[in-house]
Amino acid sequence: MNICNVCPNNCNLDNQTICGEKPEFDSIKYVETTAVAIDPIEKKPLYHFLPGTETLSIGTKNCNIKCLFCQNHSIAQPSIETEVYTKTYTPEELVDIALENNLPSISWTYNEPTIHYKWIIQTAEIAKKEGIKTVLVTNGYNTPELINELSDYVDAVNVDIKSMNDTFYGEVCYAQLQPVLDSVESYYKKGVHIEITNLLIPGYNDDTPTIRKLVEYLKRLSDKIPLHFSAFYPQYKMMNVDPTSPKIIDKACDLAKYMGLKYVYPGNVPPSYKSNTFCTHCKQTLIKRVGYHVESNITGQNACPNCNHKADVIL
């Protein structure tokens, strides 16, 4: 059997794979995209990596897990009857688009990028020669072997930890929690800039014990890993679930800060001061954010202008 080693599904490549793709057999001559757009880097969300810049965002098709609340299900989980429009690019063409628009990074996003890891590596090899960074927005559902190979080509990742409850992963995402945590730890240990997103779904993963468990887990790695609590809105097969109250997001942010995380941010809610980044030493505002409008006060030495304390931000 030809077993795929990209994720813990370990599909037989001679049969239909769960993601619907054959990642280990991918041609690296072209990238079959569903979306190519220019986005603020904060939309990924990445708040501590190249703040205030734009990134070339690339989406492909399909995913290796099956979240019932998928926000991009039309491309991540297309039905058999649905025709997904795609356009092909060579890795060189994608890098050229980034260069033409003076973009400092390329982000693989919208669906699960790692199911086409060979495309990412091929593009990153060319991008790196031009000084362009590579970003992944990923569910982290991968094998250690894949992360070991891929992390050499990636500069920043946002990993979506859906919940700290393995039952949630099994029933809502048809996946497992531990491989995701293993991926987070691997990226962190290899020095890849990492930020975490947690979508809070009412009645599923927004209870205080579950949130505390996530914060405690991240603190064991580093209290400086940025954490984004994002509000849920009814999507796909969870249209009967209420949207997340902004008060729940606020409460989660306050709890995580109280428990010792340095950088915690709200997402998918109206703008507030909690979206700003503050100096951990003197509380000076380092980065002010209103929506995707960003104002940075960080000095050229990557420090606080008030106390000169080092900023935990990659400029």
mmCIF file of C-alpha atoms in Angstrom:
data_model
loop_
_atom_site.group_PDB
_atom_site.id
_atom_site.type_symbol
_atom_site.label_atom_id
_atom_site.label_comp_id
_atom_site.label_asym_id
_atom_site.label_seq_id
_atom_site.Cartn_x
_atom_site.Cartn_y
_atom_site.Cartn_z
ATOM 1 C CA MET A 1 0.000 0.000 0.000
ATOM 2 C CA ASN A 2 1.044 3.584 -0.669
ATOM 3 C CA ILE A 3 0.386 5.243 2.692
ATOM 4 C CA CYS A 4 0.248 9.036 2.831
ATOM 5 C CA ASN A 5 2.389 10.482 5.603
ATOM 6 C CA VAL A 6 1.052 14.063 5.541
ATOM 7 C CA CYS A 7 -1.449 13.734 8.380
ATOM 8 C CA PRO A 8 -2.641 11.200 10.982
ATOM 9 C CA ASN A 9 -5.347 9.941 8.615
ATOM 10 C CA ASN A 10 -2.605 7.884 6.889
ATOM 11 C CA CYS A 11 -4.779 7.328 3.835
ATOM 12 C CA ASN A 12 -4.040 4.686 1.228
ATOM 13 C CA LEU A 13 -3.012 6.711 -1.812
ATOM 14 C CA ASP A 14 -4.246 3.951 -4.098
ATOM 15 C CA ASN A 15 -7.801 4.730 -2.926
ATOM 16 C CA GLN A 16 -9.857 7.863 -2.282
ATOM 17 C CA THR A 17 -8.148 9.973 0.391
ATOM 18 C CA ILE A 18 -10.039 11.854 3.122
ATOM 19 C CA CYS A 19 -8.785 15.187 1.790
ATOM 20 C CA GLY A 20 -9.659 14.177 -1.770
ATOM 21 C CA GLU A 21 -6.117 14.863 -2.887
ATOM 22 C CA LYS A 22 -2.908 12.891 -3.414
ATOM 23 C CA PRO A 23 -0.426 15.163 -1.617
ATOM 24 C CA GLU A 24 2.490 12.753 -1.785
ATOM 25 C CA PHE A 25 1.953 12.467 -5.542
ATOM 26 C CA ASP A 26 1.518 16.209 -6.165
ATOM 27 C CA SER A 27 3.039 17.671 -9.272
ATOM 28 C CA ILE A 28 5.226 20.599 -8.265
ATOM 29 C CA LYS A 29 5.022 22.186 -11.729
ATOM 30 C CA TYR A 30 1.946 24.277 -10.969
ATOM 31 C CA VAL A 31 -0.377 25.278 -8.144
ATOM 32 C CA GLU A 32 -4.138 24.744 -8.619
ATOM 33 C CA THR A 33 -5.668 27.676 -6.716
ATOM 34 C CA THR A 34 -9.201 28.589 -5.683
ATOM 35 C CA ALA A 35 -8.221 32.067 -4.548
ATOM 36 C CA VAL A 36 -5.303 34.456 -4.922
ATOM 37 C CA ALA A 37 -5.737 37.761 -3.094
ATOM 38 C CA ILE A 38 -3.855 40.478 -1.266
ATOM 39 C CA ASP A 39 -4.813 40.680 2.427
ATOM 40 C CA PRO A 40 -3.597 42.478 5.534
ATOM 41 C CA ILE A 41 -1.324 40.104 7.442
ATOM 42 C CA GLU A 42 -3.546 40.792 10.473
ATOM 43 C CA LYS A 43 -6.384 38.938 8.707
ATOM 44 C CA LYS A 44 -4.601 35.571 9.056
ATOM 45 C CA PRO A 45 -4.562 36.506 12.008
ATOM 46 C CA LEU A 46 -0.913 37.329 12.677
ATOM 47 C CA TYR A 47 -0.381 40.321 14.972
ATOM 48 C CA HIS A 48 3.301 39.887 15.815
ATOM 49 C CA PHE A 49 4.673 39.104 12.358
ATOM 50 C CA LEU A 50 5.341 41.924 9.862
ATOM 51 C CA PRO A 51 2.574 44.117 11.372
ATOM 52 C CA GLY A 52 0.886 46.589 9.056
ATOM 53 C CA THR A 53 2.002 44.789 5.888
ATOM 54 C CA GLU A 54 0.018 42.996 3.224
ATOM 55 C CA THR A 55 0.474 39.379 2.176
ATOM 56 C CA LEU A 56 -0.272 37.400 -0.968
ATOM 57 C CA SER A 57 -2.962 34.940 0.163
ATOM 58 C CA ILE A 58 -3.327 31.662 -1.710
ATOM 59 C CA GLY A 59 -6.122 29.138 -1.297
ATOM 60 C CA THR A 60 -6.281 25.691 -2.841
ATOM 61 C CA LYS A 61 -9.010 23.056 -2.410
ATOM 62 C CA ASN A 62 -10.093 20.477 0.203
ATOM 63 C CA CYS A 63 -9.044 19.708 3.765
ATOM 64 C CA ASN A 64 -7.862 16.748 5.837
ATOM 65 C CA ILE A 65 -10.451 17.236 8.607
ATOM 66 C CA LYS A 66 -14.215 17.804 8.358
ATOM 67 C CA CYS A 67 -15.272 20.575 10.751
ATOM 68 C CA LEU A 68 -19.037 20.973 10.977
ATOM 69 C CA PHE A 69 -18.606 24.744 11.364
ATOM 70 C CA CYS A 70 -16.193 25.266 8.444
ATOM 71 C CA GLN A 71 -16.246 28.905 7.333
ATOM 72 C CA ASN A 72 -14.762 28.121 3.912
ATOM 73 C CA HIS A 73 -16.606 24.865 3.279
ATOM 74 C CA SER A 74 -17.298 25.733 -0.380
ATOM 75 C CA ILE A 75 -13.597 25.145 -1.131
ATOM 76 C CA ALA A 76 -12.460 23.134 1.917
ATOM 77 C CA GLN A 77 -15.315 20.620 1.796
ATOM 78 C CA PRO A 78 -16.950 20.976 -1.626
ATOM 79 C CA SER A 79 -19.809 18.610 -2.352
ATOM 80 C CA ILE A 80 -19.616 16.156 -5.229
ATOM 81 C CA GLU A 81 -22.228 18.215 -7.075
ATOM 82 C CA THR A 82 -20.327 21.480 -6.592
ATOM 83 C CA GLU A 83 -17.924 22.609 -9.279
ATOM 84 C CA VAL A 84 -15.027 24.510 -7.725
ATOM 85 C CA TYR A 85 -13.431 27.035 -10.049
ATOM 86 C CA THR A 86 -9.641 26.832 -10.013
ATOM 87 C CA LYS A 87 -6.821 28.609 -11.779
ATOM 88 C CA THR A 88 -3.302 27.297 -12.154
ATOM 89 C CA TYR A 89 -0.078 29.152 -11.392
ATOM 90 C CA THR A 90 3.517 28.064 -11.379
ATOM 91 C CA PRO A 91 5.464 28.764 -8.178
ATOM 92 C CA GLU A 92 7.465 31.324 -10.172
ATOM 93 C CA GLU A 93 4.268 33.140 -11.168
ATOM 94 C CA LEU A 94 3.087 33.374 -7.570
ATOM 95 C CA VAL A 95 6.414 34.812 -6.443
ATOM 96 C CA ASP A 96 6.288 37.276 -9.351
ATOM 97 C CA ILE A 97 2.865 38.507 -8.174
ATOM 98 C CA ALA A 98 4.291 39.111 -4.710
ATOM 99 C CA LEU A 99 7.281 40.969 -6.176
ATOM 100 C CA GLU A 100 5.129 43.091 -8.504
ATOM 101 C CA ASN A 101 3.009 44.197 -5.547
ATOM 102 C CA ASN A 102 5.985 44.683 -3.204
ATOM 103 C CA LEU A 103 4.594 42.116 -0.762
ATOM 104 C CA PRO A 104 6.951 40.799 1.932
ATOM 105 C CA SER A 105 5.156 37.476 2.421
ATOM 106 C CA ILE A 106 3.092 34.736 0.805
ATOM 107 C CA SER A 107 0.375 33.101 2.928
ATOM 108 C CA TRP A 108 -1.154 29.702 2.295
ATOM 109 C CA THR A 109 -4.643 30.038 3.730
ATOM 110 C CA TYR A 110 -8.458 29.721 3.250
ATOM 111 C CA ASN A 111 -8.319 25.886 3.287
ATOM 112 C CA GLU A 112 -5.770 23.476 4.782
ATOM 113 C CA PRO A 113 -2.486 24.264 3.001
ATOM 114 C CA THR A 114 -0.413 21.298 4.147
ATOM 115 C CA ILE A 115 -2.293 18.822 1.950
ATOM 116 C CA HIS A 116 -0.251 20.381 -0.860
ATOM 117 C CA TYR A 117 3.006 20.737 1.026
ATOM 118 C CA LYS A 118 5.176 20.123 -2.042
ATOM 119 C CA TRP A 119 3.686 23.205 -3.698
ATOM 120 C CA ILE A 120 4.451 25.222 -0.571
ATOM 121 C CA ILE A 121 8.070 24.047 -0.477
ATOM 122 C CA GLN A 122 8.629 24.658 -4.178
ATOM 123 C CA THR A 123 7.203 28.183 -3.937
ATOM 124 C CA ALA A 124 9.053 28.954 -0.690
ATOM 125 C CA GLU A 125 12.397 27.950 -2.194
ATOM 126 C CA ILE A 126 11.947 30.581 -4.906
ATOM 127 C CA ALA A 127 10.436 33.168 -2.549
ATOM 128 C CA LYS A 128 13.287 32.873 -0.061
ATOM 129 C CA LYS A 129 15.791 33.877 -2.748
ATOM 130 C CA GLU A 130 13.802 37.096 -3.187
ATOM 131 C CA GLY A 131 13.563 37.789 0.540
ATOM 132 C CA ILE A 132 9.867 36.902 0.686
ATOM 133 C CA LYS A 133 8.582 35.099 3.795
ATOM 134 C CA THR A 134 6.224 32.092 3.840
ATOM 135 C CA VAL A 135 3.168 31.881 6.117
ATOM 136 C CA LEU A 136 0.801 28.984 6.871
ATOM 137 C CA VAL A 137 -2.705 29.293 8.304
ATOM 138 C CA THR A 138 -3.250 25.690 9.320
ATOM 139 C CA ASN A 139 -5.269 23.283 11.438
ATOM 140 C CA GLY A 140 -2.000 21.652 12.535
ATOM 141 C CA TYR A 141 -3.335 18.172 11.787
ATOM 142 C CA ASN A 142 -0.092 16.712 10.506
ATOM 143 C CA THR A 143 2.491 14.041 11.229
ATOM 144 C CA PRO A 144 5.805 14.912 12.912
ATOM 145 C CA GLU A 145 7.562 13.834 9.712
ATOM 146 C CA LEU A 146 5.642 16.389 7.654
ATOM 147 C CA ILE A 147 6.257 19.219 10.137
ATOM 148 C CA ASN A 148 9.957 18.336 10.240
ATOM 149 C CA GLU A 149 10.177 18.635 6.457
ATOM 150 C CA LEU A 150 7.946 21.683 6.069
ATOM 151 C CA SER A 151 9.170 23.874 8.923
ATOM 152 C CA ASP A 152 12.487 24.595 7.201
ATOM 153 C CA TYR A 153 10.539 26.519 4.560
ATOM 154 C CA VAL A 154 8.028 28.345 6.772
ATOM 155 C CA ASP A 155 8.604 31.609 8.642
ATOM 156 C CA ALA A 156 5.293 31.982 10.497
ATOM 157 C CA VAL A 157 2.215 29.906 11.244
ATOM 158 C CA ASN A 158 -1.173 30.476 12.770
ATOM 159 C CA VAL A 159 -2.427 27.171 14.137
ATOM 160 C CA ASP A 160 -6.136 26.817 14.828
ATOM 161 C CA ILE A 161 -6.567 24.839 18.042
ATOM 162 C CA LYS A 162 -10.273 24.033 17.851
ATOM 163 C CA SER A 163 -10.596 22.889 21.469
ATOM 164 C CA MET A 164 -8.602 21.235 24.227
ATOM 165 C CA ASN A 165 -11.207 18.470 24.339
ATOM 166 C CA ASP A 166 -10.479 15.369 22.279
ATOM 167 C CA THR A 167 -14.182 14.470 22.210
ATOM 168 C CA PHE A 168 -14.872 17.820 20.513
ATOM 169 C CA TYR A 169 -12.268 17.018 17.862
ATOM 170 C CA GLY A 170 -13.764 13.587 17.270
ATOM 171 C CA GLU A 171 -17.423 14.606 17.097
ATOM 172 C CA VAL A 172 -17.167 18.075 15.492
ATOM 173 C CA CYS A 173 -14.016 17.844 13.345
ATOM 174 C CA TYR A 174 -13.579 14.096 12.757
ATOM 175 C CA ALA A 175 -9.998 14.396 13.965
ATOM 176 C CA GLN A 176 -7.852 14.115 17.103
ATOM 177 C CA LEU A 177 -6.405 16.748 19.414
ATOM 178 C CA GLN A 178 -2.945 15.346 20.187
ATOM 179 C CA PRO A 179 -1.455 15.600 16.667
ATOM 180 C CA VAL A 180 -2.410 19.282 16.630
ATOM 181 C CA LEU A 181 -0.632 19.903 19.929
ATOM 182 C CA ASP A 182 2.383 17.959 18.661
ATOM 183 C CA SER A 183 2.509 20.236 15.610
ATOM 184 C CA VAL A 184 2.321 23.384 17.726
ATOM 185 C CA GLU A 185 5.220 22.170 19.836
ATOM 186 C CA SER A 186 7.255 21.179 16.779
ATOM 187 C CA TYR A 187 6.850 24.561 15.094
ATOM 188 C CA TYR A 188 7.730 26.337 18.333
ATOM 189 C CA LYS A 189 10.830 24.245 19.013
ATOM 190 C CA LYS A 190 12.053 24.760 15.456
ATOM 191 C CA GLY A 191 11.892 28.532 15.877
ATOM 192 C CA VAL A 192 8.981 29.188 13.504
ATOM 193 C CA HIS A 193 6.983 32.242 14.625
ATOM 194 C CA ILE A 194 3.682 30.882 15.924
ATOM 195 C CA GLU A 195 0.329 32.367 16.875
ATOM 196 C CA ILE A 196 -2.778 30.456 17.961
ATOM 197 C CA THR A 197 -6.452 30.944 17.100
ATOM 198 C CA ASN A 198 -9.284 29.467 19.152
ATOM 199 C CA LEU A 199 -12.811 29.815 17.723
ATOM 200 C CA LEU A 200 -15.208 29.884 20.661
ATOM 201 C CA ILE A 201 -18.482 28.112 19.832
ATOM 202 C CA PRO A 202 -21.336 28.560 22.343
ATOM 203 C CA GLY A 203 -22.085 25.351 24.215
ATOM 204 C CA TYR A 204 -19.202 23.452 22.639
ATOM 205 C CA ASN A 205 -15.838 24.866 23.708
ATOM 206 C CA ASP A 206 -16.496 28.224 25.367
ATOM 207 C CA ASP A 207 -16.674 27.010 28.974
ATOM 208 C CA THR A 208 -14.135 28.321 31.473
ATOM 209 C CA PRO A 209 -12.400 24.974 32.226
ATOM 210 C CA THR A 210 -11.727 24.375 28.508
ATOM 211 C CA ILE A 211 -10.379 27.890 28.029
ATOM 212 C CA ARG A 212 -8.185 27.550 31.119
ATOM 213 C CA LYS A 213 -6.793 24.283 29.778
ATOM 214 C CA LEU A 214 -5.741 25.989 26.526
ATOM 215 C CA VAL A 215 -4.093 28.875 28.360
ATOM 216 C CA GLU A 216 -2.241 26.529 30.704
ATOM 217 C CA TYR A 217 -1.012 24.512 27.728
ATOM 218 C CA LEU A 218 0.334 27.579 25.911
ATOM 219 C CA LYS A 219 1.978 28.939 29.064
ATOM 220 C CA ARG A 220 3.965 25.724 29.380
ATOM 221 C CA LEU A 221 5.445 26.468 25.954
ATOM 222 C CA SER A 222 5.779 30.248 26.276
ATOM 223 C CA ASP A 223 3.734 33.042 27.808
ATOM 224 C CA LYS A 224 4.653 35.155 24.765
ATOM 225 C CA ILE A 225 2.784 33.109 22.141
ATOM 226 C CA PRO A 226 -0.043 35.357 20.865
ATOM 227 C CA LEU A 227 -3.508 33.871 21.357
ATOM 228 C CA HIS A 228 -6.542 34.990 19.336
ATOM 229 C CA PHE A 229 -10.021 34.206 20.669
ATOM 230 C CA SER A 230 -12.373 34.395 17.699
ATOM 231 C CA ALA A 231 -16.166 34.691 17.696
ATOM 232 C CA PHE A 232 -18.208 31.995 15.961
ATOM 233 C CA TYR A 233 -20.965 32.797 13.472
ATOM 234 C CA PRO A 234 -23.376 30.103 12.210
ATOM 235 C CA GLN A 235 -21.858 28.264 9.262
ATOM 236 C CA TYR A 236 -22.195 25.091 7.210
ATOM 237 C CA LYS A 237 -23.692 22.284 9.356
ATOM 238 C CA MET A 238 -23.927 24.360 12.537
ATOM 239 C CA MET A 239 -26.456 26.943 11.430
ATOM 240 C CA ASN A 240 -28.588 26.205 14.496
ATOM 241 C CA VAL A 241 -25.898 27.394 16.934
ATOM 242 C CA ASP A 242 -26.028 30.983 18.192
ATOM 243 C CA PRO A 243 -23.206 33.423 17.403
ATOM 244 C CA THR A 244 -20.642 33.968 20.129
ATOM 245 C CA SER A 245 -21.409 36.935 22.336
ATOM 246 C CA PRO A 246 -18.673 39.601 22.367
ATOM 247 C CA LYS A 247 -18.890 39.358 26.164
ATOM 248 C CA ILE A 248 -17.688 35.731 25.983
ATOM 249 C CA ILE A 249 -14.699 36.782 23.871
ATOM 250 C CA ASP A 250 -13.973 39.601 26.313
ATOM 251 C CA LYS A 251 -14.167 37.234 29.267
ATOM 252 C CA ALA A 252 -11.845 34.712 27.599
ATOM 253 C CA CYS A 253 -9.280 37.440 26.846
ATOM 254 C CA ASP A 254 -9.405 38.722 30.412
ATOM 255 C CA LEU A 255 -9.022 35.213 31.830
ATOM 256 C CA ALA A 256 -6.026 34.400 29.620
ATOM 257 C CA LYS A 257 -4.335 37.675 30.569
ATOM 258 C CA TYR A 258 -5.076 37.060 34.250
ATOM 259 C CA MET A 259 -3.541 33.584 33.960
ATOM 260 C CA GLY A 260 -0.325 35.068 32.612
ATOM 261 C CA LEU A 261 -0.354 35.113 28.803
ATOM 262 C CA LYS A 262 1.295 38.324 27.584
ATOM 263 C CA TYR A 263 -0.531 38.740 24.294
ATOM 264 C CA VAL A 264 -4.233 37.909 23.944
ATOM 265 C CA TYR A 265 -6.520 39.334 21.282
ATOM 266 C CA PRO A 266 -10.244 39.291 20.385
ATOM 267 C CA GLY A 267 -11.357 38.393 16.850
ATOM 268 C CA ASN A 268 -14.589 38.667 14.806
ATOM 269 C CA VAL A 269 -15.962 41.249 17.260
ATOM 270 C CA PRO A 270 -16.200 45.075 17.152
ATOM 271 C CA PRO A 271 -12.832 46.851 17.508
ATOM 272 C CA SER A 272 -11.587 47.626 21.007
ATOM 273 C CA TYR A 273 -8.377 48.587 22.802
ATOM 274 C CA LYS A 274 -7.848 44.877 23.491
ATOM 275 C CA SER A 275 -6.731 44.502 19.869
ATOM 276 C CA ASN A 276 -3.696 46.668 20.621
ATOM 277 C CA THR A 277 -0.264 45.378 21.569
ATOM 278 C CA PHE A 278 1.223 46.844 24.744
ATOM 279 C CA CYS A 279 4.746 46.825 26.117
ATOM 280 C CA THR A 280 4.928 44.120 28.760
ATOM 281 C CA HIS A 281 7.316 46.261 30.806
ATOM 282 C CA CYS A 282 5.734 49.757 30.908
ATOM 283 C CA LYS A 283 2.313 49.201 29.219
ATOM 284 C CA GLN A 284 3.050 51.721 26.447
ATOM 285 C CA THR A 285 0.989 51.094 23.287
ATOM 286 C CA LEU A 286 3.336 49.469 20.775
ATOM 287 C CA ILE A 287 0.824 48.704 18.022
ATOM 288 C CA LYS A 288 -2.615 50.294 17.722
ATOM 289 C CA ARG A 289 -5.196 48.414 15.646
ATOM 290 C CA VAL A 290 -8.611 49.573 14.500
ATOM 291 C CA GLY A 291 -9.946 46.860 12.229
ATOM 292 C CA TYR A 292 -7.128 46.304 9.767
ATOM 293 C CA HIS A 293 -5.741 49.819 10.187
ATOM 294 C CA VAL A 294 -2.435 49.485 12.022
ATOM 295 C CA GLU A 295 -0.182 52.097 13.624
ATOM 296 C CA SER A 296 3.145 50.918 15.023
ATOM 297 C CA ASN A 297 5.162 52.829 17.606
ATOM 298 C CA ILE A 298 7.938 50.249 17.793
ATOM 299 C CA THR A 299 11.397 51.738 17.261
ATOM 300 C CA GLY A 300 13.820 50.748 14.540
ATOM 301 C CA GLN A 301 15.629 48.717 17.161
ATOM 302 C CA ASN A 302 12.431 46.674 17.664
ATOM 303 C CA ALA A 303 11.888 48.161 21.101
ATOM 304 C CA CYS A 304 9.388 50.166 23.125
ATOM 305 C CA PRO A 305 9.792 53.919 22.454
ATOM 306 C CA ASN A 306 9.129 54.669 26.128
ATOM 307 C CA CYS A 307 11.316 52.211 28.074
ATOM 308 C CA ASN A 308 13.394 50.572 25.302
ATOM 309 C CA HIS A 309 12.189 47.109 26.375
ATOM 310 C CA LYS A 310 12.421 44.614 23.501
ATOM 311 C CA ALA A 311 9.183 44.108 21.564
ATOM 312 C CA ASP A 312 8.133 40.503 20.927
ATOM 313 C CA VAL A 313 7.335 41.333 17.322
ATOM 314 C CA ILE A 314 8.993 40.413 14.012
ATOM 315 C CA LEU A 315 9.186 43.595 11.918
#
